[in-house]
Amino acid sequence: MREGFRQCMAWLHTWSGLVVGWVLFFVFVTGTAGYFQHDITRWMQPERVASAATQATPEETRRMVRLAMDRLEQVAPAAASWRITLPHDAPALGGWQALAIRWESMPQAAHERGASGSEQLDPASGEPMPPEPQPRVTAGGRGLYRMHYVLHYMPVQWGIRLVGVCTMLMLIAIVSGVITHKKIFRDFFTFRPGKGQRSWLDAHNAISVMALPFFLMITYSGLVFLLFNYMPAGRDVLYGTGAANSRVFFDELLERSAHRHLPVVRPRADAMDRLAHAEQEWGAGQVASITLEHLEGQAPELVLSPVGGGGLDFGYPPTLRFDTDSGRLLAAESSPGGSARQTQSVIFNLHEGLFAGFWGRWLYFAAGLLGCAMIATGLVLWTVKRRKHHLGSGREDAEDFGLRLVERLNVATIAGLPLAVAAYFWANRLLPVDMGERAAWEFHSLFAAWLGALFFAWARPLARAWVELLWGCCLAYALVPVVNALTTHRHLLRSVPEGDWAFAGFDLTMLGLAALCAVLARKVQRRLAPKGLPGAPVAAAVQGAA
């Protein structure tokens, strides 16, 4: 090689980050929102009534199980399975889970599964609760989260594979960046403001090192748990292509039983004793659900599952299995797919943060914001370096189209995408509740605002585009709680006194993001104002904005 190894890694780091930087910024913004996807969905459906989060005593729990069993005997006397969900807190599933039952009917001829039904029960009487008012249709937090790995306006597999390519390039950029910056950890403690290119590099290094383990984990894990989408050849060679062959593969991998279900009946053994055994094993109030099923050729089983979310094995929590006739404790089942599948589950839970509690999710959220900042500073650093070279070559009057394009895309993405996300929340409150395809129009509003930001960035002088779009973000986020107050009754003046933190927390977070955008806008405005005078090249001003 004509150049040294580190110089080659520097070239690889620069270009692998640049060519997919805007897609990666989109992935990080929407993926970071995904850590609070259930909380976002609850805010976007203000008609939903919050369940009362009250911990039941052991006596109340046993009474609820008896009432649920009575109700299942009434509505599904010969079902293929029964399931009772006990009241418990499950942040990974959207918060508090109320007392509910679910059943699956015996399958009809030539069908693999039967129809399913569910009811939420009154814990005092065991009677079905009246149906809640139908909430507005919305894509919710799930819509934002889903876009971080399937994108939008394209077939799902195309989006998954495109994000996979970008993720692989990001992993290359991270590894090559560590190799390139041999003093990266020492430089972590160095920041020299007002030094143009040097300042942007200092900021990029500091942010990258601050959450480097998170960036490596989130990138690698994103590739691993979708590995069969990215590398299907091994599976297809052994099992063939097509949906039917793919189902055979997953049936074998997940050890799905081929046994026929038999109708379940109320356990002969006292289910209360089994419940007491589980509470002694896991602790009072730690039983999440009770399931009854009977497979042909096997003993009828009562399966108790614990409240999940406390460990990395959240995908396959340990269960207790009992023979419903004798009450005998059955041997524990091995995790489907063996250790390889369990390893993939742990990696998936690390990526999703399913094991994390309230503060753990905020830590993930903060690390995600640092990821956005890392990508943003890298993109701006590239333009600052190229603009400096462009001006140093004596071509001040000859604008380079490629450089201008990257500069405008940076403004539209880094400042415009957060504005578009705010427009997504605005659309949820301002679109008619009974509007057809309402969820789709929430997405259309997001991308329309983003496209408008691109046109705005191209039409305005570069320095002014940065400042005006950042102030626009500040205003958009600051007004989200105002729009919420004008369109619903669940606003800060009520949600805070009532302890409705699902709504109060969202509104306060919007105000926090508005403050962050204001700080960025003010900082950029101070740096660019003296240099944005007539006769001074705007690009030279950007070079000094650090």
XYZ file of C-alpha atoms in Angstrom:
546
model
C 0.000 0.000 0.000
C 1.258 3.452 -0.861
C -0.241 4.907 2.312
C 0.005 3.596 5.848
C -2.568 1.364 7.506
C -4.029 4.148 9.658
C -4.400 6.431 6.631
C -6.345 3.702 4.855
C -8.544 3.266 7.932
C -9.112 7.042 8.009
C -10.289 6.965 4.395
C -12.546 3.983 5.151
C -13.942 5.675 8.264
C -14.725 8.883 6.381
C -16.503 7.388 3.408
C -18.286 4.508 5.140
C -19.787 7.072 7.517
C -20.630 9.698 4.924
C -22.436 7.635 2.274
C -25.021 6.315 4.744
C -24.843 9.028 7.412
C -28.274 10.508 6.676
C -29.981 7.090 6.767
C -28.160 6.246 10.006
C -29.278 9.539 11.559
C -32.886 8.637 10.672
C -32.394 5.147 12.135
C -30.951 6.516 15.379
C -33.657 9.173 15.821
C -36.554 6.766 15.283
C -34.818 3.927 17.145
C -34.151 6.160 20.156
C -37.847 7.073 20.287
C -38.568 3.330 20.298
C -37.289 2.956 23.858
C -40.450 4.764 24.938
C -42.712 3.482 22.171
C -45.494 2.349 24.528
C -45.416 5.657 26.416
C -45.607 7.543 23.098
C -48.553 5.423 21.979
C -50.408 6.096 25.226
C -49.939 9.843 24.693
C -51.110 9.543 21.094
C -54.314 7.814 22.247
C -55.663 10.147 24.947
C -59.033 8.357 24.902
C -57.526 5.273 26.570
C -58.311 4.996 30.274
C -55.249 4.289 32.411
C -55.541 1.090 34.465
C -55.258 1.490 38.207
C -51.851 0.171 39.255
C -52.597 -1.463 42.622
C -50.665 -4.460 43.915
C -53.006 -7.261 45.015
C -52.544 -9.171 48.264
C -52.035 -12.978 48.084
C -55.660 -13.507 49.156
C -56.923 -11.136 46.460
C -54.764 -12.893 43.861
C -56.237 -16.299 44.735
C -59.760 -14.896 44.563
C -59.043 -13.383 41.139
C -57.751 -16.742 39.857
C -60.928 -18.509 41.028
C -63.135 -15.843 39.420
C -61.147 -16.064 36.169
C -61.470 -19.865 36.138
C -65.238 -19.543 36.650
C -65.482 -17.122 33.749
C -63.391 -19.329 31.433
C -65.668 -22.284 32.190
C -68.608 -20.157 31.104
C -67.242 -18.651 27.868
C -64.804 -21.359 26.686
C -65.745 -24.724 28.255
C -63.900 -26.838 25.664
C -61.079 -24.637 24.434
C -57.621 -25.637 23.279
C -55.988 -23.361 25.877
C -56.816 -20.977 28.701
C -54.689 -18.077 29.883
C -55.176 -15.842 32.912
C -53.170 -12.615 33.124
C -52.788 -11.381 36.684
C -52.360 -7.673 37.486
C -48.694 -6.695 37.250
C -46.424 -3.978 35.924
C -44.780 -4.780 32.584
C -43.028 -1.723 31.090
C -41.849 -3.726 28.068
C -45.495 -4.519 27.245
C -46.849 -1.013 27.704
C -47.218 -0.589 31.449
C -49.749 -1.953 33.907
C -51.488 -5.183 32.901
C -54.977 -5.629 34.370
C -56.776 -8.890 35.189
C -57.692 -10.535 31.888
C -58.447 -13.913 30.362
C -57.698 -15.289 26.926
C -58.649 -18.524 25.235
C -58.144 -20.326 21.958
C -60.953 -22.482 20.596
C -60.365 -25.933 19.186
C -59.365 -25.654 15.508
C -61.871 -26.441 12.798
C -61.176 -29.175 10.260
C -58.203 -28.376 7.970
C -57.139 -25.505 10.240
C -54.030 -25.430 12.426
C -55.379 -23.027 15.035
C -58.776 -22.082 16.365
C -60.334 -18.683 16.940
C -59.173 -16.772 19.990
C -61.007 -14.480 22.368
C -60.175 -12.317 25.356
C -61.844 -10.305 28.088
C -60.712 -7.903 30.786
C -62.355 -8.786 34.099
C -63.438 -6.821 37.114
C -61.093 -8.079 39.858
C -63.864 -7.753 42.462
C -66.712 -9.569 40.724
C -65.055 -11.489 37.892
C -67.518 -10.018 35.422
C -66.253 -8.705 32.070
C -65.430 -5.022 32.110
C -67.420 -2.803 29.732
C -65.495 -2.085 26.553
C -63.397 1.058 26.647
C -64.115 3.873 24.188
C -62.398 3.097 20.935
C -59.233 5.229 20.860
C -58.191 7.168 17.797
C -56.325 5.273 15.116
C -52.625 6.117 15.247
C -49.293 4.692 14.200
C -48.082 5.614 17.675
C -44.668 4.947 19.106
C -44.646 1.571 17.407
C -44.724 3.346 14.050
C -41.639 5.398 14.875
C -39.833 2.354 16.255
C -40.679 0.192 13.238
C -39.264 2.748 10.811
C -35.803 2.373 12.337
C -35.409 -1.049 10.722
C -37.911 -1.137 7.812
C -37.906 2.564 6.794
C -41.088 3.623 4.949
C -42.673 3.835 1.499
C -40.904 0.656 0.341
C -41.371 -3.118 0.680
C -40.457 -4.370 4.145
C -37.654 -6.668 2.969
C -36.096 -3.853 0.938
C -36.113 -1.610 3.995
C -34.641 -4.312 6.249
C -31.830 -5.045 3.809
C -31.064 -1.383 3.173
C -30.844 -0.719 6.906
C -28.685 -3.850 7.211
C -26.200 -2.505 4.659
C -26.102 0.850 6.458
C -25.646 -0.886 9.811
C -22.726 -2.920 8.492
C -21.110 0.252 7.164
C -21.624 1.907 10.542
C -19.891 -1.007 12.263
C -17.007 -0.584 9.819
C -16.952 3.163 10.541
C -16.837 2.596 14.309
C -14.010 0.042 14.172
C -11.998 2.020 11.617
C -12.565 5.193 13.663
C -11.052 3.590 16.778
C -8.041 2.475 14.707
C -7.649 5.873 13.053
C -7.713 7.935 16.235
C -4.883 6.276 18.144
C -5.199 8.930 20.884
C -8.983 8.769 20.952
C -9.255 8.159 24.701
C -6.773 10.900 25.542
C -8.540 13.270 23.151
C -11.793 12.452 24.941
C -10.736 14.924 27.650
C -9.823 17.618 25.108
C -12.234 20.126 23.623
C -11.086 23.340 21.977
C -14.076 25.570 21.139
C -13.960 28.116 18.354
C -11.236 26.282 16.432
C -13.251 25.292 13.379
C -12.329 21.848 12.090
C -10.395 21.028 15.265
C -13.446 21.770 17.411
C -15.734 19.571 15.333
C -13.198 16.729 15.552
C -12.910 17.180 19.326
C -16.703 17.053 19.678
C -16.957 14.009 17.409
C -14.245 12.179 19.374
C -15.689 13.028 22.792
C -19.221 11.951 21.896
C -17.972 8.768 20.209
C -15.916 7.672 23.224
C -18.607 8.659 25.724
C -20.925 5.863 24.575
C -18.579 3.706 22.476
C -19.635 0.392 24.114
C -23.289 1.267 23.425
C -22.565 2.085 19.773
C -20.722 -1.199 19.247
C -23.445 -3.196 21.006
C -26.376 -1.526 19.263
C -24.787 -1.896 15.816
C -23.638 -5.494 16.151
C -26.857 -6.653 17.845
C -28.931 -5.012 15.125
C -27.208 -7.253 12.600
C -27.412 -10.448 14.672
C -31.110 -10.656 15.454
C -32.045 -10.180 11.787
C -29.337 -12.513 10.560
C -31.717 -14.757 8.596
C -32.864 -11.719 6.612
C -29.278 -10.719 5.841
C -27.767 -14.192 5.369
C -30.532 -16.615 4.278
C -28.304 -18.817 2.099
C -27.449 -21.392 4.778
C -31.103 -21.906 5.689
C -32.255 -21.992 2.073
C -29.669 -24.590 1.059
C -30.868 -27.009 3.752
C -34.599 -26.274 3.801
C -35.315 -24.605 0.479
C -36.902 -21.261 -0.283
C -40.481 -20.127 0.089
C -42.833 -19.531 3.009
C -43.645 -23.219 3.578
C -39.994 -24.266 3.836
C -39.229 -21.277 6.037
C -42.017 -22.355 8.394
C -40.574 -25.874 8.578
C -37.202 -24.386 9.531
C -38.618 -22.223 12.312
C -40.837 -25.052 13.591
C -37.705 -27.144 14.014
C -35.599 -24.298 15.400
C -38.201 -23.241 17.984
C -39.200 -26.838 18.724
C -42.828 -26.160 17.972
C -44.868 -29.184 18.931
C -46.630 -31.194 16.268
C -48.993 -32.679 18.896
C -52.702 -32.008 18.575
C -54.371 -29.962 21.296
C -57.081 -31.571 23.420
C -59.802 -29.579 25.215
C -58.723 -28.194 28.591
C -60.755 -28.467 31.774
C -60.474 -26.908 35.200
C -57.520 -28.446 37.088
C -58.344 -31.256 39.499
C -55.378 -30.292 41.656
C -55.839 -27.093 43.597
C -54.407 -24.305 41.431
C -54.084 -22.150 44.567
C -51.428 -24.465 45.963
C -49.500 -24.234 42.691
C -49.775 -20.446 42.840
C -48.440 -20.439 46.402
C -45.519 -22.607 45.266
C -44.676 -20.088 42.514
C -44.914 -17.108 44.865
C -42.594 -18.860 47.283
C -40.154 -19.357 44.398
C -40.382 -15.870 42.824
C -41.926 -13.673 45.506
C -45.418 -12.335 46.185
C -47.030 -10.630 43.212
C -44.421 -11.984 40.770
C -46.716 -14.381 38.881
C -47.659 -12.748 35.585
C -49.886 -15.394 34.015
C -51.370 -18.875 34.338
C -51.819 -21.024 31.221
C -53.618 -24.345 30.838
C -53.138 -26.615 27.836
C -53.334 -30.316 27.015
C -51.317 -31.831 24.183
C -52.205 -35.242 22.824
C -50.062 -37.948 24.405
C -48.963 -35.733 27.310
C -50.339 -34.847 30.715
C -52.501 -31.722 30.937
C -50.320 -28.845 32.137
C -50.722 -25.729 34.223
C -47.900 -23.300 33.412
C -47.075 -20.313 35.605
C -44.937 -17.523 34.130
C -43.134 -14.836 36.136
C -43.176 -11.104 35.644
C -40.515 -10.459 33.016
C -38.190 -7.567 32.350
C -35.719 -8.173 35.143
C -32.994 -9.949 33.213
C -31.414 -10.480 29.833
C -33.300 -13.762 29.378
C -36.562 -11.796 29.142
C -37.467 -13.589 25.900
C -37.479 -16.990 27.620
C -38.188 -16.479 31.348
C -38.224 -19.578 33.528
C -41.653 -21.123 34.068
C -43.130 -23.629 36.492
C -45.085 -26.525 34.981
C -47.522 -28.706 36.925
C -49.641 -31.739 36.092
C -53.213 -30.433 36.449
C -54.503 -33.838 37.619
C -51.922 -34.730 40.270
C -50.412 -31.326 40.958
C -46.943 -32.808 40.441
C -44.173 -30.395 39.460
C -42.933 -31.279 35.970
C -39.392 -30.959 34.707
C -38.443 -27.549 33.325
C -38.479 -27.218 29.562
C -35.272 -26.272 27.806
C -35.217 -22.988 25.931
C -36.418 -23.521 22.357
C -33.585 -23.419 19.890
C -30.973 -24.284 22.492
C -28.083 -22.076 23.563
C -27.719 -20.465 20.127
C -31.301 -19.211 20.164
C -30.942 -18.103 23.779
C -27.800 -16.156 22.889
C -29.679 -14.428 20.084
C -32.477 -13.619 22.543
C -29.997 -12.025 24.971
C -28.520 -9.938 22.148
C -32.016 -8.900 21.062
C -32.929 -7.871 24.610
C -29.726 -5.853 24.872
C -30.623 -4.041 21.650
C -34.232 -3.382 22.663
C -33.521 -2.631 26.314
C -36.347 -4.993 27.358
C -34.537 -5.897 30.569
C -34.119 -2.271 31.631
C -36.322 -0.571 34.182
C -37.468 3.034 34.118
C -34.034 4.601 34.630
C -32.415 2.037 32.374
C -34.650 3.109 29.496
C -33.685 6.736 30.108
C -30.032 5.682 29.964
C -30.693 3.988 26.622
C -32.508 7.129 25.445
C -29.564 9.344 26.406
C -27.131 6.989 24.654
C -29.348 7.106 21.561
C -29.225 10.907 21.560
C -25.431 10.697 21.799
C -25.528 8.413 18.760
C -27.477 11.078 16.865
C -24.895 13.658 17.932
C -22.008 11.405 16.876
C -23.430 10.987 13.376
C -24.331 14.683 13.113
C -20.873 15.913 14.133
C -19.264 13.443 11.722
C -21.369 14.708 8.821
C -20.660 18.351 9.626
C -16.952 17.634 10.110
C -16.742 16.273 6.551
C -18.228 19.478 5.100
C -16.027 21.715 7.266
C -12.899 19.909 6.075
C -13.975 19.988 2.432
C -15.014 23.639 2.618
C -11.655 24.567 4.120
C -9.880 22.753 1.302
C -12.194 24.386 -1.239
C -11.512 27.892 0.084
C -7.783 27.198 0.414
C -7.577 26.271 -3.264
C -8.485 29.825 -4.290
C -11.899 28.856 -5.703
C -14.048 31.030 -3.437
C -16.355 31.968 -6.282
C -16.661 28.510 -7.818
C -19.147 26.536 -5.776
C -18.686 22.771 -5.752
C -22.102 21.149 -6.316
C -21.261 17.976 -4.388
C -20.171 19.940 -1.347
C -23.239 22.174 -1.499
C -25.462 19.096 -1.777
C -23.942 17.495 1.320
C -24.204 20.765 3.259
C -27.899 21.153 2.433
C -28.634 17.491 3.189
C -26.913 17.937 6.540
C -29.142 20.881 7.426
C -32.297 19.123 6.231
C -31.459 15.919 8.119
C -29.849 17.122 11.344
C -32.219 20.049 11.920
C -35.109 19.040 9.662
C -35.759 15.466 10.841
C -36.381 16.443 14.502
C -38.778 19.097 13.206
C -40.539 16.396 11.171
C -40.923 14.174 14.252
C -42.565 17.091 16.064
C -44.913 17.429 13.073
C -45.801 13.748 13.567
C -47.023 14.533 17.087
C -48.841 17.635 15.874
C -50.632 15.578 13.232
C -51.828 13.134 15.888
C -53.667 15.932 17.665
C -54.810 18.009 14.674
C -55.992 15.413 12.151
C -59.730 14.594 12.445
C -60.251 11.658 14.802
C -62.598 9.878 12.373
C -60.372 10.486 9.341
C -59.830 7.531 7.029
C -56.278 6.113 6.899
C -55.406 8.370 9.780
C -52.225 6.523 10.789
C -50.915 6.764 7.233
C -51.502 10.516 7.206
C -49.492 10.893 10.400
C -46.570 9.398 8.488
C -47.344 11.587 5.471
C -47.202 14.641 7.743
C -43.789 13.605 9.057
C -42.271 13.112 5.630
C -43.986 16.203 4.184
C -42.425 18.319 6.938
C -39.052 16.684 6.308
C -39.295 17.358 2.569
C -40.282 20.945 3.330
C -37.167 21.272 5.499
C -35.047 20.120 2.555
C -36.569 22.750 0.240
C -36.157 25.379 2.958
C -32.490 24.440 3.490
C -31.810 24.723 -0.236
C -33.647 28.023 -0.623
C -32.063 29.869 2.310
C -28.431 30.890 2.897
C -26.674 28.067 4.690
C -26.045 29.875 7.996
C -29.602 31.178 8.181
C -31.021 27.745 7.299
C -29.221 26.194 10.283
C -30.394 28.861 12.712
C -33.960 29.110 11.455
C -34.579 25.373 11.330
C -33.155 24.878 14.818
C -35.381 27.641 16.167
C -38.242 26.013 14.259
C -37.526 22.750 16.085
C -37.541 24.597 19.394
C -40.901 26.192 18.654
C -42.438 22.968 17.308
C -41.527 20.926 20.390
C -42.451 23.702 22.827
C -45.932 23.932 21.286
C -46.651 20.184 21.438
C -47.901 20.443 25.066
C -49.889 23.538 24.073
C -51.579 21.711 21.189
C -52.246 18.806 23.551
C -53.872 21.167 26.069
C -56.064 22.738 23.381
C -57.269 19.405 21.957
C -57.531 17.089 25.000
C -58.223 17.282 28.720
C -55.012 15.410 29.650
C -52.649 18.380 29.804
C -49.900 19.344 32.250
C -52.205 21.325 34.549
C -54.189 18.136 35.143
C -51.734 15.321 34.504
C -49.141 16.518 37.044
C -51.569 16.977 39.998
C -53.286 13.672 39.164
C -49.985 11.794 38.859
C -50.700 10.840 35.237
C -47.016 10.534 34.372
C -47.603 8.871 31.018
C -48.903 12.225 29.758
C -46.990 14.559 32.044
C -43.706 12.813 31.258
C -44.268 13.106 27.512
C -45.148 16.806 27.673
C -42.167 17.552 29.928
C -39.874 15.640 27.567
C -41.138 17.765 24.683
C -40.265 20.898 26.654
C -36.841 19.433 27.411
C -36.203 18.775 23.709
C -37.363 22.326 22.937
C -34.809 23.649 25.448
C -32.076 21.514 23.865
C -32.943 22.854 20.400
C -32.921 26.406 21.786
C -29.427 25.918 23.216
C -28.166 24.566 19.875
C -29.865 27.353 17.912
C -28.459 30.033 20.194
C -24.961 28.578 20.030
C -25.006 28.373 16.232
C -26.510 31.864 16.010
C -23.763 33.370 18.164
C -21.033 31.740 16.099
C -22.479 32.615 12.724
C -23.878 36.100 13.350
C -20.574 38.010 13.190
C -19.482 36.149 10.079
C -22.761 36.161 8.220
C -22.400 39.831 7.204
C -22.673 40.795 3.552
C -19.486 40.045 1.697
C -18.374 37.216 3.995
C -18.785 33.726 2.592
C -21.434 31.866 4.524
C -19.482 28.623 4.174
C -16.531 30.196 5.966
C -18.890 30.976 8.828
C -19.898 27.330 9.070
C -16.227 26.402 9.274
C -15.897 28.452 12.457
C -19.137 27.249 14.063
C -17.974 24.934 16.820
